Coordinates of C-alpha atoms in Angstrom, one line a residue:
M1 CA 131.5 121.7 55.4
K2 CA 131.9 123.0 59.0
F3 CA 132.5 126.6 58.0
S4 CA 130.6 129.1 56.0
K5 CA 131.4 129.7 52.4
R6 CA 132.2 133.4 52.8
I7 CA 132.5 135.4 56.0
T8 CA 132.8 139.2 56.0
M9 CA 136.5 140.0 55.9
V10 CA 137.9 141.1 59.3
L11 CA 138.7 144.8 59.1
L12 CA 142.3 144.5 60.1
F13 CA 145.5 145.5 58.4
T14 CA 146.3 142.9 55.7
L15 CA 149.2 142.4 53.4
L16 CA 147.2 143.6 50.5
C17 CA 147.6 147.2 51.7
I18 CA 150.2 147.3 54.5
P19 CA 153.9 146.3 53.9
V20 CA 155.4 144.0 56.4
L21 CA 159.0 143.3 57.5
S22 CA 160.4 140.2 55.9
I23 CA 162.3 137.6 57.9
S24 CA 164.7 135.1 56.6
V25 CA 163.3 131.6 56.4
Q26 CA 164.9 128.4 55.2
A27 CA 162.4 127.0 52.7
Q28 CA 162.4 125.0 49.5
S29 CA 160.2 126.4 46.7
Q30 CA 157.9 123.8 45.3
P31 CA 156.3 125.3 42.2
N32 CA 155.0 121.9 41.1
I33 CA 152.8 121.4 44.2
S34 CA 149.1 121.7 43.4
I35 CA 146.4 122.3 45.9
Y36 CA 142.8 121.1 45.4
L37 CA 139.6 121.6 47.5
D38 CA 137.0 119.0 46.8
G39 CA 138.6 118.3 43.4
N40 CA 138.8 121.9 42.3
K41 CA 142.3 123.4 41.9
I42 CA 143.2 126.4 44.2
N43 CA 145.3 129.0 42.4
S44 CA 147.8 131.1 44.2
D45 CA 149.8 134.1 42.9
V46 CA 152.7 132.9 45.1
P47 CA 153.9 129.3 44.8
P48 CA 153.7 127.3 48.0
Y49 CA 156.9 126.2 49.6
V50 CA 157.9 123.4 52.0
I51 CA 160.0 123.9 55.1
P52 CA 162.7 121.2 55.0
N53 CA 162.7 118.5 57.7
L54 CA 159.2 119.6 58.9
N55 CA 157.3 118.7 55.6
T56 CA 155.1 121.7 56.3
T57 CA 153.6 123.4 53.3
M58 CA 153.3 127.2 53.6
V59 CA 150.7 129.2 51.6
P60 CA 149.8 132.9 51.4
L61 CA 147.3 134.0 53.9
R62 CA 145.0 135.2 51.1
V63 CA 144.6 131.6 49.8
I64 CA 142.8 130.9 53.1
S65 CA 140.4 133.8 52.6
E66 CA 139.8 133.4 48.9
N67 CA 139.4 129.6 48.8
L68 CA 138.6 128.2 52.2
G69 CA 135.9 130.7 53.1
A70 CA 137.5 132.1 56.3
A71 CA 138.1 135.7 57.2
V72 CA 141.7 136.7 57.7
G73 CA 143.7 139.6 59.1
W74 CA 147.2 140.7 59.9
T75 CA 148.4 142.9 62.8
Q76 CA 151.7 144.5 61.8
S77 CA 152.7 145.7 65.3
S78 CA 152.6 142.2 66.8
K79 CA 153.1 140.3 63.6
T80 CA 150.1 138.2 64.3
A81 CA 147.8 136.5 61.7
Q82 CA 144.1 136.0 62.5
I83 CA 141.8 133.4 60.9
S84 CA 138.2 133.2 61.8
A85 CA 135.2 131.2 60.6
A86 CA 132.0 129.8 62.1
G87 CA 133.0 128.3 65.4
L88 CA 136.7 129.1 65.0
K89 CA 139.1 131.9 66.0
L90 CA 142.7 131.2 65.3
T91 CA 145.8 133.3 65.9
M92 CA 149.4 132.7 65.0
T93 CA 152.4 135.0 65.7
V94 CA 155.7 135.1 63.9
G95 CA 158.4 133.2 65.8
Q96 CA 156.0 131.4 68.2
K97 CA 155.8 127.6 68.0
Y98 CA 152.2 127.6 69.1
A99 CA 148.9 129.0 68.1
F100 CA 145.7 130.0 69.9
V101 CA 142.6 128.1 68.8
N102 CA 139.5 129.4 70.4
G103 CA 141.7 130.6 73.3
E104 CA 143.5 127.3 73.8
K105 CA 147.2 127.0 73.2
V106 CA 148.1 124.5 70.5
P107 CA 151.6 123.5 69.5
L108 CA 152.9 124.1 66.0
D109 CA 155.6 122.6 63.9
A110 CA 155.8 125.9 62.0
S111 CA 154.0 129.1 62.6
V112 CA 153.2 132.0 60.5
Q113 CA 156.1 133.4 58.5
V114 CA 156.8 136.4 56.3
R115 CA 158.6 135.8 53.1
S116 CA 159.2 138.4 50.4
G117 CA 156.6 140.6 51.9
R118 CA 153.9 138.0 52.0
V119 CA 152.4 136.4 55.1
M120 CA 152.6 132.6 54.8
V121 CA 150.7 130.2 57.0
P122 CA 150.9 126.3 57.4
L123 CA 148.3 124.9 55.1
R124 CA 147.7 121.6 56.9
F125 CA 147.3 123.0 60.3
V126 CA 144.9 125.8 59.2
S127 CA 142.9 123.4 57.0
V128 CA 142.4 120.8 59.8
Q129 CA 141.2 123.6 62.2
L130 CA 138.7 124.6 59.5
G131 CA 137.3 121.0 59.5
L132 CA 138.9 119.8 56.3
K133 CA 140.6 116.5 55.6
V134 CA 144.1 116.8 54.3
S135 CA 146.1 114.3 52.3
Y136 CA 149.0 114.3 49.9
V137 CA 148.7 112.4 46.5
Q138 CA 152.3 111.5 45.6
A139 CA 151.5 110.5 42.0
S140 CA 150.0 113.9 41.2
K141 CA 152.2 116.0 43.6
A142 CA 149.0 117.4 45.0
I143 CA 147.6 118.4 48.4
M144 CA 144.0 117.3 48.6
L145 CA 141.6 119.2 50.9
E146 CA 138.2 117.6 51.4
S147 CA 135.1 118.9 53.1
D148 CA 132.8 116.7 55.1
D149 CA 131.2 114.9 52.1
G150 CA 134.7 114.0 50.8
G151 CA 134.1 116.2 47.8
T152 CA 131.8 113.7 46.2
A153 CA 129.1 116.3 45.8
R154 CA 131.3 118.1 43.3
L155 CA 132.1 115.1 41.2
L156 CA 130.3 114.3 38.0
K157 CA 128.3 111.1 38.7
G158 CA 126.8 110.1 35.4
V159 CA 124.9 107.3 33.7
W160 CA 124.6 106.3 30.0
V161 CA 121.0 106.0 29.0
S162 CA 120.8 103.7 25.9
T163 CA 118.0 104.0 23.4
I164 CA 119.3 101.5 20.9
F165 CA 116.9 98.4 21.0
N166 CA 115.1 100.3 23.8
L167 CA 117.7 99.1 26.3
D168 CA 117.2 101.8 28.9
W169 CA 114.5 104.1 27.5
P170 CA 111.8 104.1 26.2
S171 CA 110.4 100.7 26.6
A172 CA 109.1 98.9 23.5
G173 CA 105.7 98.7 25.2
S174 CA 105.5 102.5 25.2
Y175 CA 105.5 102.9 21.4
G176 CA 102.9 105.5 20.4
N177 CA 102.1 106.4 24.0
Q178 CA 103.5 109.9 24.8
E179 CA 102.4 109.8 28.4
A180 CA 103.9 106.4 29.1
Q181 CA 107.2 107.4 27.6
K182 CA 107.3 110.6 29.7
Q183 CA 106.4 108.8 32.9
E184 CA 109.1 106.2 32.2
Y185 CA 111.7 108.9 31.8
V186 CA 110.6 110.7 35.0
Q187 CA 110.8 107.5 37.0
L188 CA 114.2 106.8 35.5
L189 CA 115.5 110.2 36.6
D190 CA 114.0 109.8 40.1
E191 CA 115.7 106.4 40.6
L192 CA 119.1 107.7 39.2
Q193 CA 119.0 110.8 41.4
Y194 CA 118.2 108.6 44.4
M195 CA 121.5 106.8 43.8
G196 CA 123.4 110.0 43.8
M197 CA 123.7 110.6 40.0
N198 CA 123.8 114.2 38.7
T199 CA 124.3 113.7 35.0
V200 CA 122.7 111.7 32.2
F201 CA 124.2 110.9 28.8
V202 CA 121.1 110.1 26.7
Q203 CA 121.5 108.4 23.3
V204 CA 119.7 110.7 20.9
R205 CA 121.3 109.3 17.7
P206 CA 121.5 105.5 18.1
N207 CA 121.5 104.5 14.5
A208 CA 121.9 107.4 12.0
D209 CA 118.5 108.6 13.2
A210 CA 117.1 111.1 15.7
F211 CA 115.2 111.4 19.0
Y212 CA 114.4 115.0 17.9
P213 CA 112.8 116.6 14.9
S214 CA 115.6 116.7 12.3
Q215 CA 115.8 118.2 8.9
I216 CA 118.6 115.8 8.0
V217 CA 117.9 112.3 9.5
P218 CA 114.7 110.4 10.1
W219 CA 113.0 109.8 13.4
S220 CA 114.3 106.8 15.3
R221 CA 112.3 103.6 15.1
F222 CA 113.0 103.1 18.9
L223 CA 110.4 105.8 19.6
Q224 CA 107.3 104.6 17.7
G225 CA 108.4 101.2 16.5
E226 CA 109.0 102.2 12.9
L227 CA 111.7 104.4 11.4
G228 CA 110.5 107.8 10.4
T229 CA 107.2 107.7 12.3
V230 CA 106.7 111.1 13.9
P231 CA 105.8 111.2 17.6
D232 CA 103.3 113.6 19.0
Y233 CA 105.8 115.4 21.2
D234 CA 109.5 116.4 21.2
P235 CA 111.2 113.7 23.3
L236 CA 114.5 115.6 23.4
A237 CA 113.0 118.9 24.6
F238 CA 111.0 117.0 27.3
M239 CA 114.0 115.1 28.5
I240 CA 116.2 118.2 28.8
E241 CA 113.4 120.1 30.7
E242 CA 112.9 117.2 33.2
T243 CA 116.6 116.7 33.7
H244 CA 117.3 120.4 34.3
A245 CA 114.3 120.7 36.6
R246 CA 116.1 118.3 39.0
G247 CA 119.4 120.2 38.8
M248 CA 121.0 117.5 36.7
K249 CA 123.1 117.9 33.6
F250 CA 122.0 116.6 30.2
H251 CA 124.6 115.4 27.6
A252 CA 123.3 114.5 24.2
W253 CA 124.9 111.2 23.2
F254 CA 125.5 110.5 19.5
N255 CA 126.6 107.3 17.8
P256 CA 128.5 109.0 15.0
F257 CA 129.2 106.4 12.2
R258 CA 126.9 103.5 12.8
A259 CA 124.3 103.4 10.0
G260 CA 122.5 100.2 10.8
T261 CA 122.7 97.2 13.2
D262 CA 122.1 94.9 10.1
T263 CA 122.4 95.3 6.4
K264 CA 118.7 95.6 5.5
T265 CA 117.6 98.7 3.7
D266 CA 114.1 97.9 2.5
T267 CA 112.4 99.3 5.6
L268 CA 114.6 102.4 5.9
A269 CA 113.1 105.9 5.3
S270 CA 114.1 107.7 2.1
N271 CA 116.2 110.3 4.0
H272 CA 118.2 107.6 5.9
V273 CA 121.8 107.9 4.9
A274 CA 122.0 104.3 3.8
V275 CA 119.3 105.1 1.2
A276 CA 120.1 108.7 0.3
H277 CA 123.8 108.2 0.2
S278 CA 124.4 104.5 -0.4
D279 CA 127.9 105.2 -1.7
W280 CA 128.9 106.4 1.7
I281 CA 128.1 103.0 3.3
V282 CA 130.5 100.3 4.1
T283 CA 129.3 96.9 5.4
S284 CA 131.4 95.2 8.0
G285 CA 130.6 92.4 10.4
G286 CA 127.0 92.4 9.3
K287 CA 126.4 96.1 10.1
M288 CA 126.4 99.2 8.1
Y289 CA 128.8 102.1 8.8
I290 CA 129.1 105.6 7.4
N291 CA 132.6 105.7 5.8
P292 CA 134.7 108.2 7.8
G293 CA 137.0 108.6 4.8
I294 CA 134.5 110.6 2.8
P295 CA 134.6 114.3 3.7
A296 CA 130.9 114.9 2.8
A297 CA 129.9 112.0 5.0
R298 CA 131.7 113.5 8.0
K299 CA 130.1 116.8 7.3
H300 CA 126.7 115.2 7.2
I301 CA 127.2 113.8 10.7
I302 CA 128.4 117.1 12.0
D303 CA 125.4 118.9 10.5
A304 CA 123.1 116.5 12.3
I305 CA 124.8 117.0 15.6
M306 CA 124.8 120.8 15.2
E307 CA 121.0 120.8 14.8
V308 CA 120.9 119.8 18.5
V309 CA 123.6 122.2 19.6
K310 CA 121.9 125.1 18.0
L311 CA 118.3 124.3 18.9
Y312 CA 118.4 122.7 22.4
D313 CA 119.8 123.6 25.8
V314 CA 122.1 120.7 26.2
D315 CA 125.1 120.8 28.6
G316 CA 127.2 118.6 26.4
V317 CA 127.7 116.7 23.2
H318 CA 128.9 113.2 23.7
L319 CA 130.3 110.5 21.3
D320 CA 130.8 106.8 22.0
D321 CA 133.5 104.6 20.6
Y322 CA 131.9 103.8 17.2
F323 CA 134.5 105.1 14.8
Y324 CA 135.9 102.3 12.6
P325 CA 134.7 98.8 13.6
S326 CA 137.1 97.1 16.0
S327 CA 137.3 93.9 14.0
G328 CA 136.7 92.5 10.5
T329 CA 137.4 94.0 7.2
F330 CA 136.5 97.5 6.2
A331 CA 136.3 98.0 2.4
D332 CA 137.4 101.6 2.0
E333 CA 140.2 101.2 -0.5
Q334 CA 138.4 103.3 -3.1
A335 CA 137.8 106.1 -0.6
Y336 CA 141.5 105.9 0.4
A337 CA 142.5 106.4 -3.3
S338 CA 140.0 109.2 -3.9
Y339 CA 140.2 111.2 -0.6
N340 CA 143.9 111.1 0.3
S341 CA 144.9 114.7 -0.5
K342 CA 147.7 114.6 2.2
G343 CA 149.3 111.6 0.5
I344 CA 149.3 109.4 3.6
R345 CA 151.0 106.2 2.6
D346 CA 149.6 103.9 5.3
I347 CA 145.8 103.3 5.2
D348 CA 145.6 102.9 9.0
A349 CA 147.3 106.3 9.5
W350 CA 144.9 107.7 6.9
R351 CA 141.9 106.3 8.8
R352 CA 143.2 107.9 12.1
D353 CA 143.6 111.2 10.2
N354 CA 139.9 111.0 9.1
I355 CA 138.7 110.6 12.6
N356 CA 141.1 113.3 13.8
Q357 CA 139.6 115.7 11.2
F358 CA 136.1 114.8 12.3
V359 CA 136.8 115.3 16.0
Q360 CA 138.6 118.6 15.4
Q361 CA 135.9 120.0 13.1
L362 CA 133.0 118.9 15.3
G363 CA 134.7 120.5 18.4
K364 CA 135.3 123.8 16.6
S365 CA 131.6 123.8 15.3
I366 CA 130.2 123.2 18.8
H367 CA 132.3 125.8 20.5
A368 CA 131.7 128.4 17.8
A369 CA 128.0 128.0 18.2
K370 CA 127.9 127.7 22.0
P371 CA 131.2 128.0 23.8
T372 CA 129.6 126.7 27.1
V373 CA 128.6 123.3 25.6
Q374 CA 131.1 120.6 26.6
F375 CA 132.3 118.2 23.9
G376 CA 133.5 114.8 25.1
I377 CA 134.2 111.3 23.8
S378 CA 134.1 107.9 25.5
P379 CA 136.8 105.7 23.8
F380 CA 137.6 102.1 24.4
G381 CA 139.5 101.8 27.7
V382 CA 142.9 100.8 26.2
W383 CA 144.6 103.3 23.9
R384 CA 147.6 101.0 23.1
N385 CA 149.4 98.2 24.9
K386 CA 152.9 98.7 26.1
A387 CA 154.1 95.8 24.0
D388 CA 153.1 97.8 20.9
D389 CA 154.0 101.2 22.1
R390 CA 156.4 101.9 25.1
T391 CA 154.2 104.8 26.1
G392 CA 151.0 102.6 26.2
S393 CA 149.4 101.1 29.2
D394 CA 150.7 98.0 31.0
T395 CA 148.0 95.8 29.5
S396 CA 147.6 93.0 27.0
A397 CA 144.2 93.8 25.5
S398 CA 143.3 92.1 22.3
I399 CA 141.7 95.4 21.0
T400 CA 142.9 98.9 21.3
A401 CA 141.4 102.3 20.4
Y402 CA 144.4 103.4 18.4
D403 CA 145.1 100.2 16.4
N404 CA 141.6 98.8 15.9
M405 CA 139.1 101.7 16.1
H406 CA 141.6 104.2 14.6
A407 CA 140.9 106.6 17.5
D408 CA 144.0 108.5 18.4
V409 CA 142.7 109.8 21.7
R410 CA 146.1 111.1 22.8
T411 CA 146.1 113.6 19.9
W412 CA 142.6 114.8 20.8
I413 CA 143.7 115.4 24.4
R414 CA 147.0 117.1 23.5
Q415 CA 145.4 119.3 20.8
D416 CA 142.5 120.4 23.1
W417 CA 140.0 119.2 20.6
I418 CA 137.7 117.8 23.3
D419 CA 136.7 119.1 26.8
Y420 CA 136.5 115.7 28.5
V421 CA 137.3 112.1 27.9
I422 CA 135.5 109.0 29.5
P423 CA 137.6 105.9 28.8
Q424 CA 135.5 102.7 29.2
I425 CA 137.5 100.9 31.8
Y426 CA 135.2 97.9 32.0
W427 CA 137.5 95.5 33.8
S428 CA 138.1 94.7 37.5
L429 CA 141.0 95.4 39.8
S430 CA 141.9 91.7 39.4
F431 CA 141.6 91.3 35.7
N432 CA 145.3 90.9 34.7
P433 CA 145.1 91.5 30.9
A434 CA 143.6 95.0 31.5
R435 CA 143.6 95.8 35.2
Y436 CA 141.4 98.7 36.3
D437 CA 144.0 100.4 38.4
K438 CA 146.7 100.3 35.8
L439 CA 144.4 101.9 33.2
V440 CA 143.3 104.7 35.6
D441 CA 147.0 105.3 36.3
W442 CA 147.7 105.6 32.5
W443 CA 144.7 107.9 31.7
A444 CA 145.4 110.2 34.7
N445 CA 148.9 110.6 33.5
E446 CA 147.7 111.2 29.9
V447 CA 145.5 114.2 30.9
R448 CA 147.8 115.6 33.6
G449 CA 148.6 119.3 32.8
R450 CA 146.1 119.3 29.9
N451 CA 142.8 121.2 29.6
V452 CA 140.8 118.0 29.3
D453 CA 138.7 116.6 32.2
L454 CA 138.9 112.9 32.9
Y455 CA 135.9 110.8 34.0
I456 CA 136.0 107.1 34.3
G457 CA 133.5 104.7 32.6
H458 CA 132.4 101.8 34.8
S459 CA 130.7 98.5 34.1
P460 CA 128.0 97.6 36.6
Y461 CA 126.6 95.3 34.0
K462 CA 129.4 92.9 34.7
L463 CA 128.5 92.4 38.4
G464 CA 127.5 88.8 39.0
T465 CA 129.3 87.6 35.8
K466 CA 132.0 85.0 35.7
E467 CA 134.7 87.4 34.7
A468 CA 137.4 87.9 37.3
G469 CA 136.5 90.4 40.1
W470 CA 132.8 90.8 39.6
N471 CA 131.4 88.7 42.4
S472 CA 130.6 91.6 44.7
A473 CA 129.3 95.2 44.4
Q474 CA 132.3 96.2 46.5
E475 CA 134.3 96.0 43.2
I476 CA 132.6 99.2 42.0
I477 CA 133.1 100.9 45.3
N478 CA 136.8 99.9 45.4
Q479 CA 137.2 101.4 41.9
L480 CA 135.6 104.7 43.1
K481 CA 137.9 104.8 46.1
Y482 CA 140.9 104.1 43.8
N483 CA 140.0 107.1 41.7
K484 CA 140.6 109.3 44.7
N485 CA 144.3 108.7 44.3
Y486 CA 144.2 111.1 41.3
V487 CA 143.1 114.7 41.3
E488 CA 142.8 114.3 37.5
V489 CA 139.7 112.0 37.9
K490 CA 136.8 114.4 38.1
G491 CA 134.0 111.9 38.2
D492 CA 132.5 108.6 37.1
V493 CA 129.9 107.4 34.5
F494 CA 128.1 104.0 34.7
F495 CA 127.0 101.8 31.8
S496 CA 124.1 101.6 31.8
A497 CA 120.9 102.9 33.5
K498 CA 119.2 99.5 33.4
D499 CA 122.2 97.9 35.1
L500 CA 122.1 100.3 37.9
R501 CA 118.4 100.1 38.4
R502 CA 118.3 96.4 38.7
N503 CA 120.6 96.8 41.8
P504 CA 123.1 94.0 41.0
L505 CA 124.5 92.4 44.2
G506 CA 123.2 95.3 46.3
L507 CA 125.0 98.1 44.4
I508 CA 122.4 100.8 45.0
P509 CA 122.7 100.9 48.8
A510 CA 126.5 100.6 48.5
L511 CA 126.6 103.6 46.2
R512 CA 124.3 105.6 48.5
D513 CA 126.5 104.8 51.4
Y514 CA 129.7 105.8 49.5
Y515 CA 128.2 109.1 48.4
G516 CA 127.0 109.8 52.0
L517 CA 123.3 109.8 51.1
K518 CA 120.9 109.4 54.0

């Protein structure tokens, strides 16, 4: 940014303490206009207004001082506003169609005005003089102000780190070797930070197990090669410390309902849920799931997650899209008959209610214990198709979060049960059944006006595949650029770490260039 974040206020008369004479101006109030600086909303106690025919947005002078880092002043006798910052001295006088910028006369479409006792200045003109880029996003009715880095420094730039099957960390070759596992994680962070990433979502519960010492579930086999085997260090504590040391955020990623990637139980530890509570388990598609319809089973999962919230300095709790399986049969009729106190007549609606109760209860537990910990979920990228629901997205996906996984994300957003949502939009801008841009449009609209942040899940793992649109790393860059159409998109998350690290089709230098890294 070309100006300092805060300059000592010029000791001149300002509107905060000296009344001014109002003049009549023709203006159209625009209470729906929002103003953002580098993705962060600017609040104003007086709504901005637009001068008709000039398309000039006027804002209170104090917005400039409180949000854009400039010193401001007002001279009542000459009705002149002063704005100064590093390398800039700007004056504007009521009624004059020009301003003085560092002593030079510059024409104005609209100069400073006084309206209802408040000094109002032209936002675009002042912002440009302060070295900001200014644009208007029609879809969001928002004025976007961007500093030199385009605001990318403020975005969440995250990566999912999978531990299931040792996909991202740790390697199977590091079993039983504390130092090797630590070094692998350090190198992973170094490489991700080099790409511009500032947040990791690390899978600490891949399979009804734990990457931390738990009183409820066994140690993961993906640490030592055997379920329940105790490592000689605390992997979660180490990862959090190393992540925070680099100024990065750490979100603990939990797979909530998956109990096993197969149906074998003979090698499971005695405290594994499939052994200790076999009546909670439903087998579907050759995998074991914890039945979401059983209240005690849901509580068991919440208790396991809350161990981490209470004992570790995590920045967030993150769930993936493993709720009900997306296909196949799920034999939960007995649970439906036994645990349907609300008398829900449709089993699909009952399943969605089970997940809703789980999400609501988990969110309340997290925020009661640590209000600053963020709670977010990464659902399948299509909530519902328009063909099935006129409020759904313009897609024709064969699977949807609502109908197949029984994940009613819309309710979670509207009820403020989650702090952020990361839809997995794993399709290209040219994949017609579920086009990336159409889905971003839909999700941005879904969170608009809500208290839920939107990050977009990307799929670099598809680069180089035969699916439409993945023959160039530019696809990912184009997706990132498209996101800038919406102030609602606060960042991006990539699946997964190994797919970024292998630099598919030259993605790493493309990302560094996009993020302005030298």
